[in-house]
Short mmCIF file of C-alpha atoms in Angstrom, two decimals:
data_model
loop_
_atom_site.label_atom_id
_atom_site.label_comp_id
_atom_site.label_asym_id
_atom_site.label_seq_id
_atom_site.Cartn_x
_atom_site.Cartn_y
_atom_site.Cartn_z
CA UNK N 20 16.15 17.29 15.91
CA UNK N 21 16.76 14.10 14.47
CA UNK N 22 16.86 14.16 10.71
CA UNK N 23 18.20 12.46 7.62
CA UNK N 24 18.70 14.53 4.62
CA UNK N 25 19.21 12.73 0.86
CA UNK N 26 20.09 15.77 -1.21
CA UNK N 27 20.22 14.23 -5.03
CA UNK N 28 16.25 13.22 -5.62
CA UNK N 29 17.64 11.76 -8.71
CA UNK N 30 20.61 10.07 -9.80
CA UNK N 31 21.27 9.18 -13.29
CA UNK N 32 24.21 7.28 -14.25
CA UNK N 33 25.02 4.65 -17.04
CA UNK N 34 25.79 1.44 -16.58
CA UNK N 35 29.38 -0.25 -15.21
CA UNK N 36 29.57 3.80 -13.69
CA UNK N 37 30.67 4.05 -9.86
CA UNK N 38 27.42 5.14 -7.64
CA UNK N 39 27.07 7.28 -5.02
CA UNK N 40 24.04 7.86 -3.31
CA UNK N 41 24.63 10.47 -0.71
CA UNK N 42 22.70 10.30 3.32
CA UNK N 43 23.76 12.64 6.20
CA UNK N 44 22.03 12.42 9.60
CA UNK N 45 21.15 14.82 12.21
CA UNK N 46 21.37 12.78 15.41
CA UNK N 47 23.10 13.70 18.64
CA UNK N 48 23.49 9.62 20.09
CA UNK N 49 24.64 6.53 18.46
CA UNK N 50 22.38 5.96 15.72
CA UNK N 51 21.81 2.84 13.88
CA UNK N 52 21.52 3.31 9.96
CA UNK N 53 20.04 1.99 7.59
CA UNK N 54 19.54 1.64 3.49
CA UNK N 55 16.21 0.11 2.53
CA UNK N 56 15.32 0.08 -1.51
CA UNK N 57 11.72 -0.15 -3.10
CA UNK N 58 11.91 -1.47 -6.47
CA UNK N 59 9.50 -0.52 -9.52
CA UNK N 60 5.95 -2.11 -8.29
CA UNK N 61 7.52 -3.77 -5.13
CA UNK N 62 7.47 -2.97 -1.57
CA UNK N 63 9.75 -1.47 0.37
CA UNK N 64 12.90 -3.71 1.58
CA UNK N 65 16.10 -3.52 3.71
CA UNK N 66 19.43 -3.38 1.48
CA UNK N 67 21.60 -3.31 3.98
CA UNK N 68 22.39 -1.62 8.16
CA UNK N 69 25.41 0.13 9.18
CA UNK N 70 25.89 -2.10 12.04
CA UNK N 71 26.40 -5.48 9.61
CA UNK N 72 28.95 -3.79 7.29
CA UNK N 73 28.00 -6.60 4.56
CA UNK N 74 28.16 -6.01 0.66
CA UNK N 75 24.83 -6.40 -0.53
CA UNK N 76 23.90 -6.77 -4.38
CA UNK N 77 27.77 -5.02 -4.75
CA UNK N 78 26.37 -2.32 -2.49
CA UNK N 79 28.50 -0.72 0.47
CA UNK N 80 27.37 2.02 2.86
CA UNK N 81 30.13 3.00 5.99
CA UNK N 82 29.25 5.41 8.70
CA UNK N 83 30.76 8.45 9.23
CA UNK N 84 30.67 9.71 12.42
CA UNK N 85 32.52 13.23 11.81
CA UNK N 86 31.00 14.15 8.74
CA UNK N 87 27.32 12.42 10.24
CA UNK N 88 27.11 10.65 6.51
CA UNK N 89 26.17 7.24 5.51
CA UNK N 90 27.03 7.14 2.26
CA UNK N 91 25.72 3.99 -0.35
CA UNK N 92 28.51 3.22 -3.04
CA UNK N 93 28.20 0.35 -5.48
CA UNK N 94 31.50 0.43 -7.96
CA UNK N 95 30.10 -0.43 -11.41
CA UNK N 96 26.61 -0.26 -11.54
CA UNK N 97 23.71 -2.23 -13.14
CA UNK N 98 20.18 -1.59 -14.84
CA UNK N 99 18.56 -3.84 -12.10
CA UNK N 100 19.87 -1.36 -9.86
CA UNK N 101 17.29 0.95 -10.95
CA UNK N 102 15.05 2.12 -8.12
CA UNK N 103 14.15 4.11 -5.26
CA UNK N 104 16.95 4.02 -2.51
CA UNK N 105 16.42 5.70 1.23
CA UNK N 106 18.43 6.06 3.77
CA UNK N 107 16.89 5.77 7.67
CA UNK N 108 17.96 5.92 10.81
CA UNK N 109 16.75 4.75 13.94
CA UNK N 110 17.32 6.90 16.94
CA UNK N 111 17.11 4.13 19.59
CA UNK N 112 19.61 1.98 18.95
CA UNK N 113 20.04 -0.93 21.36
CA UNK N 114 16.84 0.31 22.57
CA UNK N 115 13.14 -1.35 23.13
CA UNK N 116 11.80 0.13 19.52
CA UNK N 117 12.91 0.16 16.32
CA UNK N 118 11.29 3.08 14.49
CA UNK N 119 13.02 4.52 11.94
CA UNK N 120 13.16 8.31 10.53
CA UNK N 121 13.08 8.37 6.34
CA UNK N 122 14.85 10.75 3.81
CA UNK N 123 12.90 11.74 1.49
CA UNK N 124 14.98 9.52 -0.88
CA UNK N 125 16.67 9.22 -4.26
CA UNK N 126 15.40 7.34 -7.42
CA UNK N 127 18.76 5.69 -9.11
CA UNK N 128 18.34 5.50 -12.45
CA UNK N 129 20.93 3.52 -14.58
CA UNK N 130 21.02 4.09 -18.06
CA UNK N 131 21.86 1.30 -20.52
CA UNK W 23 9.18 -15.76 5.19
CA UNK W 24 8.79 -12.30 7.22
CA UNK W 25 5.40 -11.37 4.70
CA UNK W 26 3.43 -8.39 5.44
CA UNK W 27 0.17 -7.73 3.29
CA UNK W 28 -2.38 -4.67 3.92
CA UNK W 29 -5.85 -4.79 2.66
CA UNK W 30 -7.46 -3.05 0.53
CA UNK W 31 -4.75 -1.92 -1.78
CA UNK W 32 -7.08 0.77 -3.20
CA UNK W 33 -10.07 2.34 -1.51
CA UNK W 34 -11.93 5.24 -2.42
CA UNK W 35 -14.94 6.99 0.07
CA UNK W 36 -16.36 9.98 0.49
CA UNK W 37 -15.90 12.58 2.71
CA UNK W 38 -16.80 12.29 6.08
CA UNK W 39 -17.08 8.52 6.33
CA UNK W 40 -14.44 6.11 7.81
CA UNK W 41 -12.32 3.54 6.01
CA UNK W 42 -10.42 0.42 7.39
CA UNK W 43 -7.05 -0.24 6.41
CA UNK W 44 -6.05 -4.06 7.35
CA UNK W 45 -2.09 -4.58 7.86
CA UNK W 46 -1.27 -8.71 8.73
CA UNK W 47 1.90 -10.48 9.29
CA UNK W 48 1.04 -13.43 7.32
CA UNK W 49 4.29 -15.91 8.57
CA UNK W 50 5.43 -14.29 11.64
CA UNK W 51 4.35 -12.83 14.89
CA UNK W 52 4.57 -9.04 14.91
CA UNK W 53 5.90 -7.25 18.08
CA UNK W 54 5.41 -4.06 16.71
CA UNK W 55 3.66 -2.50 13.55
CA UNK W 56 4.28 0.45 12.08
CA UNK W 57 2.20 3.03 10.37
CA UNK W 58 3.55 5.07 7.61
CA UNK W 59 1.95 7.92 5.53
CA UNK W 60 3.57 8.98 1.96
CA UNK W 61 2.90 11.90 -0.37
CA UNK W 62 3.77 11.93 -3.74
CA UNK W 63 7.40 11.94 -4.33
CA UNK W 64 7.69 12.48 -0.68
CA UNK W 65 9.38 10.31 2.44
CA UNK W 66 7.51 8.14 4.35
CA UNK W 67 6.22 9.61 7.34
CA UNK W 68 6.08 7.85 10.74
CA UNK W 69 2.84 8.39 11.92
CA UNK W 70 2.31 6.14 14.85
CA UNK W 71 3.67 2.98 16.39
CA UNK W 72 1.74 0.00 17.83
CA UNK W 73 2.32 -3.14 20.40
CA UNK W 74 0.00 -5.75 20.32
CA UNK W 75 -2.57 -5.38 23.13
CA UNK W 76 -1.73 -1.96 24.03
CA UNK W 77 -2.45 1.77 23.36
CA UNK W 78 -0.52 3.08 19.76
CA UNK W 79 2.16 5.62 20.26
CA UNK W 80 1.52 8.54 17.86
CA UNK W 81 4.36 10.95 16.18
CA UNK W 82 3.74 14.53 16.72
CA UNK W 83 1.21 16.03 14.69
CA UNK W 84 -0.86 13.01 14.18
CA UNK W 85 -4.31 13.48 15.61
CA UNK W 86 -4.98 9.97 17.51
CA UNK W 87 -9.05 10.46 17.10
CA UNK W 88 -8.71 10.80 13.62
CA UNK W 89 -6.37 7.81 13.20
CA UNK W 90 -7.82 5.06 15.39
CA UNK W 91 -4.72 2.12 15.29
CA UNK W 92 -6.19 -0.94 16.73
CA UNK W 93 -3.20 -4.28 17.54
CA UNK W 94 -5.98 -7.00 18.27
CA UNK W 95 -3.18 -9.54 17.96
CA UNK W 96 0.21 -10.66 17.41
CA UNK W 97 -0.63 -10.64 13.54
CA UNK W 98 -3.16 -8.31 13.11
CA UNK W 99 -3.23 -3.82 12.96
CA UNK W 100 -5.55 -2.16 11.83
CA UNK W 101 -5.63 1.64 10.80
CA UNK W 102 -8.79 3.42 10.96
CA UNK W 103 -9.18 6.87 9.05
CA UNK W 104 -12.44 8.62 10.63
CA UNK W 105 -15.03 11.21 9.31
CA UNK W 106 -12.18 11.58 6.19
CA UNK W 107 -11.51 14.79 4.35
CA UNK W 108 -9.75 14.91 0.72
CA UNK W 109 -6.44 16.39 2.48
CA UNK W 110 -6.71 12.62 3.64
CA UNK W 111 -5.95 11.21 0.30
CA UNK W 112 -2.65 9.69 0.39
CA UNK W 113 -0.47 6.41 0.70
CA UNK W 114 -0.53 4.48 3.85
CA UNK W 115 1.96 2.24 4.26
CA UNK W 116 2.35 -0.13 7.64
CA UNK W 117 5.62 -2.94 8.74
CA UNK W 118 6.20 -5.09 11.32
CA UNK W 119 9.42 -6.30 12.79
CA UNK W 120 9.83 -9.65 14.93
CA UNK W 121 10.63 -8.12 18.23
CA UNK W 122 12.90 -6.03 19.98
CA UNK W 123 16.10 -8.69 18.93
CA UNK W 124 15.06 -7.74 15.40
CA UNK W 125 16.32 -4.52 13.66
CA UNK W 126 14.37 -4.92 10.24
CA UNK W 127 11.20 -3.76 9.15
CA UNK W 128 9.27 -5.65 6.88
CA UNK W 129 6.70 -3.69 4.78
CA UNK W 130 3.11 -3.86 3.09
CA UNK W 131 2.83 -3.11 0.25
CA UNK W 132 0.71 0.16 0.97
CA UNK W 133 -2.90 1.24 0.43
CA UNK W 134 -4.00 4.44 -1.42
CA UNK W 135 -7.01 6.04 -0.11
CA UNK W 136 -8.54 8.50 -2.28
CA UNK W 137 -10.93 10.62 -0.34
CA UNK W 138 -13.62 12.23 -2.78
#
């Protein structure tokens, strides 16, 4: 079954601290992940996609095929990182949809 | 650019009526909308996918005559909760993308429908 599992619900670091926000997938194909963030009283909003391997807001995810992980690392991190991170995945890759299967994501909390 | 809004943002009914839920793509044309369901400190849950002008693909375990999804146009879904129950009650949230070339979602903002 296709799944993707955030383990940590919460992450609380202080600020200029290395972040880690952990994702694994269960997917037997070539999936095409994603990290989309949802700010305090905003909407939902793509960070950043496996497939672009671009540093967004300091932010870095790589894929992991072998360990099926799509990890989101920022090196020093900032108060206005604060806010609801999940990781997705969309089984169809290349395909004529783009749905996309949630984790049940992590609230980063950065402490001043 | 790429703005989705939903309408209402908050509705309350009572049991056993139905209640619209409006999702537009206010600068773009929409392909394909999505609609999402989210529990309290819970994922969001795909719960069906729509094209414009044809029938809305439903996830497994979503009852398609309870959720009536309507994609009059390229801007325009609509969600429709019928005869609602309180186990009802929850945060629906809907996105668009721009077309098979385009990988991203944009999102609503969400509507919470308290069923009383």
């Amino acid at each position: 079954a296709q799944r993707v599992t955030q383990p940590e619900k919460l992450l609380s670091v202080f600020k200029g601290a290395p972040v880690e926000l952990k994702c694994n997938y269960s997917y037997s194909g070539s999936p095409e992940l994603f990290w989309y963030v949802q700010y305090s009283r905003q909407r939902l909003q793509l960070l950043l996609r496996h497939i672009s391997r671009e540093s967004i807001k300091g932010f870095t995810a790589d894929l992991n095929k072998g360990e099926t992980s799509f990890h989101l690392k920022k090196p020093f991190a900032q108060e206005e990182d604060s806010a609801m991170y999940y990781c997705a995945l969309n089984p169809y890759y290349g395909g004529a949809t783009n749905k996309l299967i949630f984790g049940t994501g992590t609230l980063l909390a950065v402490q001043p | 650019g790429a703005v989705v809004s939903q309408h209402p943002s908050r509705v309350i009914c009572k049991s056993g009526t139905s209640v619209k839920i409006e999702c537009r793509s206010l600068d773009f044309q929409a392909t394909t909308m999505f609609w999402y369901r989210q529990f309290p400190k819970q994922s969001l849950m795909l719960m069906a996918t729509s094209n414009e002008g044809s029938k809305a693909t439903y996830e497994q375990g979503v009852e398609k005559d309870k959720f009536l999804i309507n994609h009059a146009s390229l801007t325009l879904s609509t969600l429709t909760v019928t005869s609602a129950h309180p186990e009802d009650s929850s945060f629906y949230i809907c996105s668009a993308d721009r077309g098979t070339d385009s990988y991203e979602q944009y999102f609503g903002p969400g509507t919470r429908l308290t069923v009383t």
